[in-house]
Amino acid sequence: MIATGPGPDGQPRCTWCLGRDPYVHYHDQEWGFPVADDRRLFEKISLEAFQSGLSWYTILQKRENFRAAFAQFDFHQVARFGEADVQRLLHDAGIVRHRGKIEAVIHNAARAVEMVAQEGSLAAFFWRFAPEQASDGVQVLAQTPESQALAKALKQRGWKFVGPTTCYAFMQSMGMVNDHAAACVTRAAVEEMRNRFQRPA
């Protein structure tokens, strides 16, 4: 069961965000709200790849450094990064200095450029995998059939560091699912925006 506890204002929130202000702000203002902007989507899936094996708080604290290091996640620019950029990033103490993940983001940027040429946008591709049935806000999930299908489709297109667990975290972050706890004060706001959201064609 997804647990809740009192936030700074006394209202119930998902317990994972409590105790650290940056987490609470991210939870209240961003996590689960639907996203259709390609640059933001590329940022989210890239940061979820960097998060693999680490805490999301570590990534959140370094997010502005990641943005500066990766050209604000403009994947057209990142796709042109070369070995000199890899070396620069490996010496950047403000990010996670993992060669495999750095190279994967650069590689995935080139795949993102290809996807836009083929599909019209990243958003149009990703939102095809939105589940038909809404989350109940009760179960804690690590992956779903939809995240498995998304991971498989991305891997077929050559993307790296996009396993089904990473893809599900991405789906939660971008609002493809609303996994706020049933009693969480933010769940209703997320669901209202999701209901108004027009899925990219």
C-alpha positions as protocol buffer text, in pm:
chain_id: "A"
residue {
  index: 1
  type: MET
  ca { x: 0 y: 0 z: 0 }
}
residue {
  index: 2
  type: ILE
  ca { x: 122 y: 352 z: -81 }
}
residue {
  index: 3
  type: ALA
  ca { x: 161 y: 523 z: 256 }
}
residue {
  index: 4
  type: THR
  ca { x: 94 y: 888 z: 341 }
}
residue {
  index: 5
  type: GLY
  ca { x: 203 y: 1117 z: 619 }
}
residue {
  index: 6
  type: PRO
  ca { x: 152 y: 1482 z: 714 }
}
residue {
  index: 7
  type: GLY
  ca { x: 345 y: 1735 z: 504 }
}
residue {
  index: 8
  type: PRO
  ca { x: 472 y: 2077 z: 615 }
}
residue {
  index: 9
  type: ASP
  ca { x: 117 y: 2215 z: 602 }
}
residue {
  index: 10
  type: GLY
  ca { x: -33 y: 1914 z: 780 }
}
residue {
  index: 11
  type: GLN
  ca { x: -194 y: 1778 z: 462 }
}
residue {
  index: 12
  type: PRO
  ca { x: -133 y: 1411 z: 377 }
}
residue {
  index: 13
  type: ARG
  ca { x: 132 y: 1338 z: 117 }
}
residue {
  index: 14
  type: CYS
  ca { x: 313 y: 1032 z: -18 }
}
residue {
  index: 15
  type: THR
  ca { x: 568 y: 943 z: 249 }
}
residue {
  index: 16
  type: TRP
  ca { x: 859 y: 920 z: 1 }
}
residue {
  index: 17
  type: CYS
  ca { x: 865 y: 1300 z: -32 }
}
residue {
  index: 18
  type: LEU
  ca { x: 853 y: 1391 z: 335 }
}
residue {
  index: 19
  type: GLY
  ca { x: 1143 y: 1529 z: 535 }
}
residue {
  index: 20
  type: ARG
  ca { x: 1324 y: 1715 z: 256 }
}
residue {
  index: 21
  type: ASP
  ca { x: 1189 y: 2039 z: 108 }
}
residue {
  index: 22
  type: PRO
  ca { x: 1317 y: 1979 z: -248 }
}
residue {
  index: 23
  type: TYR
  ca { x: 1134 y: 1645 z: -249 }
}
residue {
  index: 24
  type: VAL
  ca { x: 808 y: 1802 z: -129 }
}
residue {
  index: 25
  type: HIS
  ca { x: 824 y: 2072 z: -399 }
}
residue {
  index: 26
  type: TYR
  ca { x: 897 y: 1815 z: -669 }
}
residue {
  index: 27
  type: HIS
  ca { x: 613 y: 1595 z: -542 }
}
residue {
  index: 28
  type: ASP
  ca { x: 362 y: 1881 z: -525 }
}
residue {
  index: 29
  type: GLN
  ca { x: 452 y: 2066 z: -844 }
}
residue {
  index: 30
  type: GLU
  ca { x: 593 y: 1815 z: -1091 }
}
residue {
  index: 31
  type: TRP
  ca { x: 571 y: 1442 z: -1018 }
}
residue {
  index: 32
  type: GLY
  ca { x: 278 y: 1287 z: -1201 }
}
residue {
  index: 33
  type: PHE
  ca { x: 167 y: 1600 z: -1387 }
}
residue {
  index: 34
  type: PRO
  ca { x: 137 y: 1523 z: -1761 }
}
residue {
  index: 35
  type: VAL
  ca { x: 417 y: 1638 z: -1992 }
}
residue {
  index: 36
  type: ALA
  ca { x: 412 y: 1672 z: -2370 }
}
residue {
  index: 37
  type: ASP
  ca { x: 724 y: 1883 z: -2427 }
}
residue {
  index: 38
  type: ASP
  ca { x: 993 y: 1678 z: -2602 }
}
residue {
  index: 39
  type: ARG
  ca { x: 1288 y: 1841 z: -2430 }
}
residue {
  index: 40
  type: ARG
  ca { x: 1138 y: 1782 z: -2087 }
}
residue {
  index: 41
  type: LEU
  ca { x: 1058 y: 1423 z: -2178 }
}
residue {
  index: 42
  type: PHE
  ca { x: 1414 y: 1362 z: -2290 }
}
residue {
  index: 43
  type: GLU
  ca { x: 1541 y: 1516 z: -1967 }
}
residue {
  index: 44
  type: LYS
  ca { x: 1315 y: 1297 z: -1758 }
}
residue {
  index: 45
  type: ILE
  ca { x: 1406 y: 968 z: -1926 }
}
residue {
  index: 46
  type: SER
  ca { x: 1776 y: 1062 z: -1917 }
}
residue {
  index: 47
  type: LEU
  ca { x: 1768 y: 1146 z: -1547 }
}
residue {
  index: 48
  type: GLU
  ca { x: 1581 y: 824 z: -1470 }
}
residue {
  index: 49
  type: ALA
  ca { x: 1865 y: 637 z: -1642 }
}
residue {
  index: 50
  type: PHE
  ca { x: 2119 y: 823 z: -1427 }
}
residue {
  index: 51
  type: GLN
  ca { x: 1911 y: 742 z: -1118 }
}
residue {
  index: 52
  type: SER
  ca { x: 1944 y: 365 z: -1172 }
}
residue {
  index: 53
  type: GLY
  ca { x: 2114 y: 228 z: -860 }
}
residue {
  index: 54
  type: LEU
  ca { x: 2100 y: 565 z: -682 }
}
residue {
  index: 55
  type: SER
  ca { x: 1840 y: 764 z: -490 }
}
residue {
  index: 56
  type: TRP
  ca { x: 1617 y: 1007 z: -679 }
}
residue {
  index: 57
  type: TYR
  ca { x: 1710 y: 1270 z: -419 }
}
residue {
  index: 58
  type: THR
  ca { x: 2072 y: 1253 z: -538 }
}
residue {
  index: 59
  type: ILE
  ca { x: 1960 y: 1321 z: -896 }
}
residue {
  index: 60
  type: LEU
  ca { x: 1718 y: 1595 z: -794 }
}
residue {
  index: 61
  type: GLN
  ca { x: 1991 y: 1778 z: -604 }
}
residue {
  index: 62
  type: LYS
  ca { x: 2214 y: 1767 z: -912 }
}
residue {
  index: 63
  type: ARG
  ca { x: 1946 y: 1841 z: -1172 }
}
residue {
  index: 64
  type: GLU
  ca { x: 2057 y: 2197 z: -1252 }
}
residue {
  index: 65
  type: ASN
  ca { x: 2413 y: 2069 z: -1298 }
}
residue {
  index: 66
  type: PHE
  ca { x: 2285 y: 1798 z: -1533 }
}
residue {
  index: 67
  type: ARG
  ca { x: 2096 y: 2059 z: -1732 }
}
residue {
  index: 68
  type: ALA
  ca { x: 2404 y: 2276 z: -1770 }
}
residue {
  index: 69
  type: ALA
  ca { x: 2621 y: 1978 z: -1861 }
}
residue {
  index: 70
  type: PHE
  ca { x: 2380 y: 1839 z: -2121 }
}
residue {
  index: 71
  type: ALA
  ca { x: 2280 y: 2159 z: -2306 }
}
residue {
  index: 72
  type: GLN
  ca { x: 1949 y: 2184 z: -2114 }
}
residue {
  index: 73
  type: PHE
  ca { x: 1872 y: 1838 z: -2258 }
}
residue {
  index: 74
  type: ASP
  ca { x: 1829 y: 1973 z: -2608 }
}
residue {
  index: 75
  type: PHE
  ca { x: 1871 y: 1631 z: -2768 }
}
residue {
  index: 76
  type: HIS
  ca { x: 1960 y: 1780 z: -3106 }
}
residue {
  index: 77
  type: GLN
  ca { x: 2267 y: 1936 z: -2943 }
}
residue {
  index: 78
  type: VAL
  ca { x: 2346 y: 1636 z: -2722 }
}
residue {
  index: 79
  type: ALA
  ca { x: 2339 y: 1406 z: -3025 }
}
residue {
  index: 80
  type: ARG
  ca { x: 2640 y: 1598 z: -3159 }
}
residue {
  index: 81
  type: PHE
  ca { x: 2850 y: 1540 z: -2844 }
}
residue {
  index: 82
  type: GLY
  ca { x: 3177 y: 1359 z: -2907 }
}
residue {
  index: 83
  type: GLU
  ca { x: 3455 y: 1202 z: -2703 }
}
residue {
  index: 84
  type: ALA
  ca { x: 3577 y: 1544 z: -2585 }
}
residue {
  index: 85
  type: ASP
  ca { x: 3233 y: 1601 z: -2433 }
}
residue {
  index: 86
  type: VAL
  ca { x: 3240 y: 1258 z: -2271 }
}
residue {
  index: 87
  type: GLN
  ca { x: 3574 y: 1346 z: -2109 }
}
residue {
  index: 88
  type: ARG
  ca { x: 3437 y: 1685 z: -2000 }
}
residue {
  index: 89
  type: LEU
  ca { x: 3138 y: 1518 z: -1838 }
}
residue {
  index: 90
  type: LEU
  ca { x: 3351 y: 1253 z: -1669 }
}
residue {
  index: 91
  type: HIS
  ca { x: 3538 y: 1537 z: -1496 }
}
residue {
  index: 92
  type: ASP
  ca { x: 3222 y: 1727 z: -1398 }
}
residue {
  index: 93
  type: ALA
  ca { x: 3181 y: 1679 z: -1023 }
}
residue {
  index: 94
  type: GLY
  ca { x: 2833 y: 1830 z: -1038 }
}
residue {
  index: 95
  type: ILE
  ca { x: 2680 y: 1526 z: -1210 }
}
residue {
  index: 96
  type: VAL
  ca { x: 2696 y: 1148 z: -1176 }
}
residue {
  index: 97
  type: ARG
  ca { x: 3024 y: 1055 z: -1346 }
}
residue {
  index: 98
  type: HIS
  ca { x: 2935 y: 716 z: -1489 }
}
residue {
  index: 99
  type: ARG
  ca { x: 3077 y: 662 z: -1837 }
}
residue {
  index: 100
  type: GLY
  ca { x: 2813 y: 410 z: -1941 }
}
residue {
  index: 101
  type: LYS
  ca { x: 2526 y: 638 z: -1845 }
}
residue {
  index: 102
  type: ILE
  ca { x: 2688 y: 946 z: -1999 }
}
residue {
  index: 103
  type: GLU
  ca { x: 2747 y: 766 z: -2326 }
}
residue {
  index: 104
  type: ALA
  ca { x: 2394 y: 623 z: -2315 }
}
residue {
  index: 105
  type: VAL
  ca { x: 2238 y: 970 z: -2290 }
}
residue {
  index: 106
  type: ILE
  ca { x: 2443 y: 1092 z: -2587 }
}
residue {
  index: 107
  type: HIS
  ca { x: 2354 y: 777 z: -2781 }
}
residue {
  index: 108
  type: ASN
  ca { x: 1985 y: 812 z: -2687 }
}
residue {
  index: 109
  type: ALA
  ca { x: 1985 y: 1174 z: -2801 }
}
residue {
  index: 110
  type: ALA
  ca { x: 2067 y: 1056 z: -3153 }
}
residue {
  index: 111
  type: ARG
  ca { x: 1787 y: 799 z: -3127 }
}
residue {
  index: 112
  type: ALA
  ca { x: 1553 y: 1078 z: -3011 }
}
residue {
  index: 113
  type: VAL
  ca { x: 1637 y: 1284 z: -3321 }
}
residue {
  index: 114
  type: GLU
  ca { x: 1553 y: 979 z: -3533 }
}
residue {
  index: 115
  type: MET
  ca { x: 1229 y: 925 z: -3343 }
}
residue {
  index: 116
  type: VAL
  ca { x: 1112 y: 1282 z: -3404 }
}
residue {
  index: 117
  type: ALA
  ca { x: 1183 y: 1240 z: -3776 }
}
residue {
  index: 118
  type: GLN
  ca { x: 983 y: 916 z: -3782 }
}
residue {
  index: 119
  type: GLU
  ca { x: 703 y: 986 z: -3534 }
}
residue {
  index: 120
  type: GLY
  ca { x: 667 y: 1364 z: -3536 }
}
residue {
  index: 121
  type: SER
  ca { x: 759 y: 1401 z: -3169 }
}
residue {
  index: 122
  type: LEU
  ca { x: 884 y: 1205 z: -2869 }
}
residue {
  index: 123
  type: ALA
  ca { x: 556 y: 1281 z: -2696 }
}
residue {
  index: 124
  type: ALA
  ca { x: 350 y: 1118 z: -2970 }
}
residue {
  index: 125
  type: PHE
  ca { x: 554 y: 800 z: -2932 }
}
residue {
  index: 126
  type: PHE
  ca { x: 568 y: 784 z: -2552 }
}
residue {
  index: 127
  type: TRP
  ca { x: 201 y: 857 z: -2489 }
}
residue {
  index: 128
  type: ARG
  ca { x: 97 y: 556 z: -2696 }
}
residue {
  index: 129
  type: PHE
  ca { x: 202 y: 345 z: -2397 }
}
residue {
  index: 130
  type: ALA
  ca { x: -31 y: 510 z: -2147 }
}
residue {
  index: 131
  type: PRO
  ca { x: -232 y: 241 z: -1967 }
}
residue {
  index: 132
  type: GLU
  ca { x: -606 y: 232 z: -2023 }
}
residue {
  index: 133
  type: GLN
  ca { x: -679 y: 161 z: -1658 }
}
residue {
  index: 134
  type: ALA
  ca { x: -599 y: 432 z: -1404 }
}
residue {
  index: 135
  type: SER
  ca { x: -377 y: 361 z: -1104 }
}
residue {
  index: 136
  type: ASP
  ca { x: -574 y: 305 z: -784 }
}
residue {
  index: 137
  type: GLY
  ca { x: -326 y: 489 z: -564 }
}
residue {
  index: 138
  type: VAL
  ca { x: -297 y: 182 z: -342 }
}
residue {
  index: 139
  type: GLN
  ca { x: -51 y: -61 z: -501 }
}
residue {
  index: 140
  type: VAL
  ca { x: 323 y: 2 z: -507 }
}
residue {
  index: 141
  type: LEU
  ca { x: 455 y: -104 z: -848 }
}
residue {
  index: 142
  type: ALA
  ca { x: 807 y: -131 z: -989 }
}
residue {
  index: 143
  type: GLN
  ca { x: 704 y: -210 z: -1346 }
}
residue {
  index: 144
  type: THR
  ca { x: 391 y: -285 z: -1547 }
}
residue {
  index: 145
  type: PRO
  ca { x: 304 y: -452 z: -1879 }
}
residue {
  index: 146
  type: GLU
  ca { x: 300 y: -103 z: -2032 }
}
residue {
  index: 147
  type: SER
  ca { x: 647 y: -16 z: -1902 }
}
residue {
  index: 148
  type: GLN
  ca { x: 773 y: -351 z: -2027 }
}
residue {
  index: 149
  type: ALA
  ca { x: 626 y: -277 z: -2370 }
}
residue {
  index: 150
  type: LEU
  ca { x: 780 y: 72 z: -2373 }
}
residue {
  index: 151
  type: ALA
  ca { x: 1121 y: -64 z: -2273 }
}
residue {
  index: 152
  type: LYS
  ca { x: 1102 y: -327 z: -2545 }
}
residue {
  index: 153
  type: ALA
  ca { x: 1001 y: -72 z: -2809 }
}
residue {
  index: 154
  type: LEU
  ca { x: 1280 y: 167 z: -2711 }
}
residue {
  index: 155
  type: LYS
  ca { x: 1541 y: -108 z: -2712 }
}
residue {
  index: 156
  type: GLN
  ca { x: 1425 y: -215 z: -3057 }
}
residue {
  index: 157
  type: ARG
  ca { x: 1495 y: 142 z: -3166 }
}
residue {
  index: 158
  type: GLY
  ca { x: 1844 y: 125 z: -3015 }
}
residue {
  index: 159
  type: TRP
  ca { x: 1792 y: 315 z: -2688 }
}
residue {
  index: 160
  type: LYS
  ca { x: 2008 y: 222 z: -2387 }
}
residue {
  index: 161
  type: PHE
  ca { x: 1950 y: 218 z: -2008 }
}
residue {
  index: 162
  type: VAL
  ca { x: 1575 y: 194 z: -2061 }
}
residue {
  index: 163
  type: GLY
  ca { x: 1470 y: -120 z: -1873 }
}
residue {
  index: 164
  type: PRO
  ca { x: 1107 y: -171 z: -1762 }
}
residue {
  index: 165
  type: THR
  ca { x: 1171 y: -36 z: -1410 }
}
residue {
  index: 166
  type: THR
  ca { x: 1340 y: 278 z: -1543 }
}
residue {
  index: 167
  type: CYS
  ca { x: 1059 y: 319 z: -1794 }
}
residue {
  index: 168
  type: TYR
  ca { x: 795 y: 289 z: -1521 }
}
residue {
  index: 169
  type: ALA
  ca { x: 966 y: 555 z: -1311 }
}
residue {
  index: 170
  type: PHE
  ca { x: 969 y: 771 z: -1625 }
}
residue {
  index: 171
  type: MET
  ca { x: 597 y: 707 z: -1679 }
}
residue {
  index: 172
  type: GLN
  ca { x: 527 y: 812 z: -1320 }
}
residue {
  index: 173
  type: SER
  ca { x: 737 y: 1125 z: -1353 }
}
residue {
  index: 174
  type: MET
  ca { x: 584 y: 1240 z: -1684 }
}
residue {
  index: 175
  type: GLY
  ca { x: 226 y: 1185 z: -1572 }
}
residue {
  index: 176
  type: MET
  ca { x: 145 y: 884 z: -1788 }
}
residue {
  index: 177
  type: VAL
  ca { x: 23 y: 730 z: -1463 }
}
residue {
  index: 178
  type: ASN
  ca { x: -91 y: 894 z: -1140 }
}
residue {
  index: 179
  type: ASP
  ca { x: 79 y: 701 z: -862 }
}
residue {
  index: 180
  type: HIS
  ca { x: 16 y: 950 z: -583 }
}
residue {
  index: 181
  type: ALA
  ca { x: -137 y: 770 z: -288 }
}
residue {
  index: 182
  type: ALA
  ca { x: -516 y: 762 z: -279 }
}
residue {
  index: 183
  type: ALA
  ca { x: -515 y: 990 z: 29 }
}
residue {
  index: 184
  type: CYS
  ca { x: -239 y: 1224 z: -98 }
}
residue {
  index: 185
  type: VAL
  ca { x: -342 y: 1589 z: -123 }
}
residue {
  index: 186
  type: THR
  ca { x: -173 y: 1619 z: -464 }
}
residue {
  index: 187
  type: ARG
  ca { x: -346 y: 1322 z: -627 }
}
residue {
  index: 188
  type: ALA
  ca { x: -665 y: 1513 z: -715 }
}
residue {
  index: 189
  type: ALA
  ca { x: -474 y: 1804 z: -871 }
}
residue {
  index: 190
  type: VAL
  ca { x: -272 y: 1561 z: -1084 }
}
residue {
  index: 191
  type: GLU
  ca { x: -584 y: 1374 z: -1192 }
}
residue {
  index: 192
  type: GLU
  ca { x: -763 y: 1697 z: -1284 }
}
residue {
  index: 193
  type: MET
  ca { x: -474 y: 1802 z: -1508 }
}
residue {
  index: 194
  type: ARG
  ca { x: -453 y: 1453 z: -1659 }
}
residue {
  index: 195
  type: ASN
  ca { x: -824 y: 1470 z: -1742 }
}
residue {
  index: 196
  type: ARG
  ca { x: -775 y: 1803 z: -1922 }
}
residue {
  index: 197
  type: PHE
  ca { x: -457 y: 1688 z: -2096 }
}
residue {
  index: 198
  type: GLN
  ca { x: -475 y: 1630 z: -2470 }
}
residue {
  index: 199
  type: ARG
  ca { x: -258 y: 1334 z: -2562 }
}
residue {
  index: 200
  type: PRO
  ca { x: -24 y: 1416 z: -2851 }
}
residue {
  index: 201
  type: ALA
  ca { x: -141 y: 1267 z: -3179 }
}
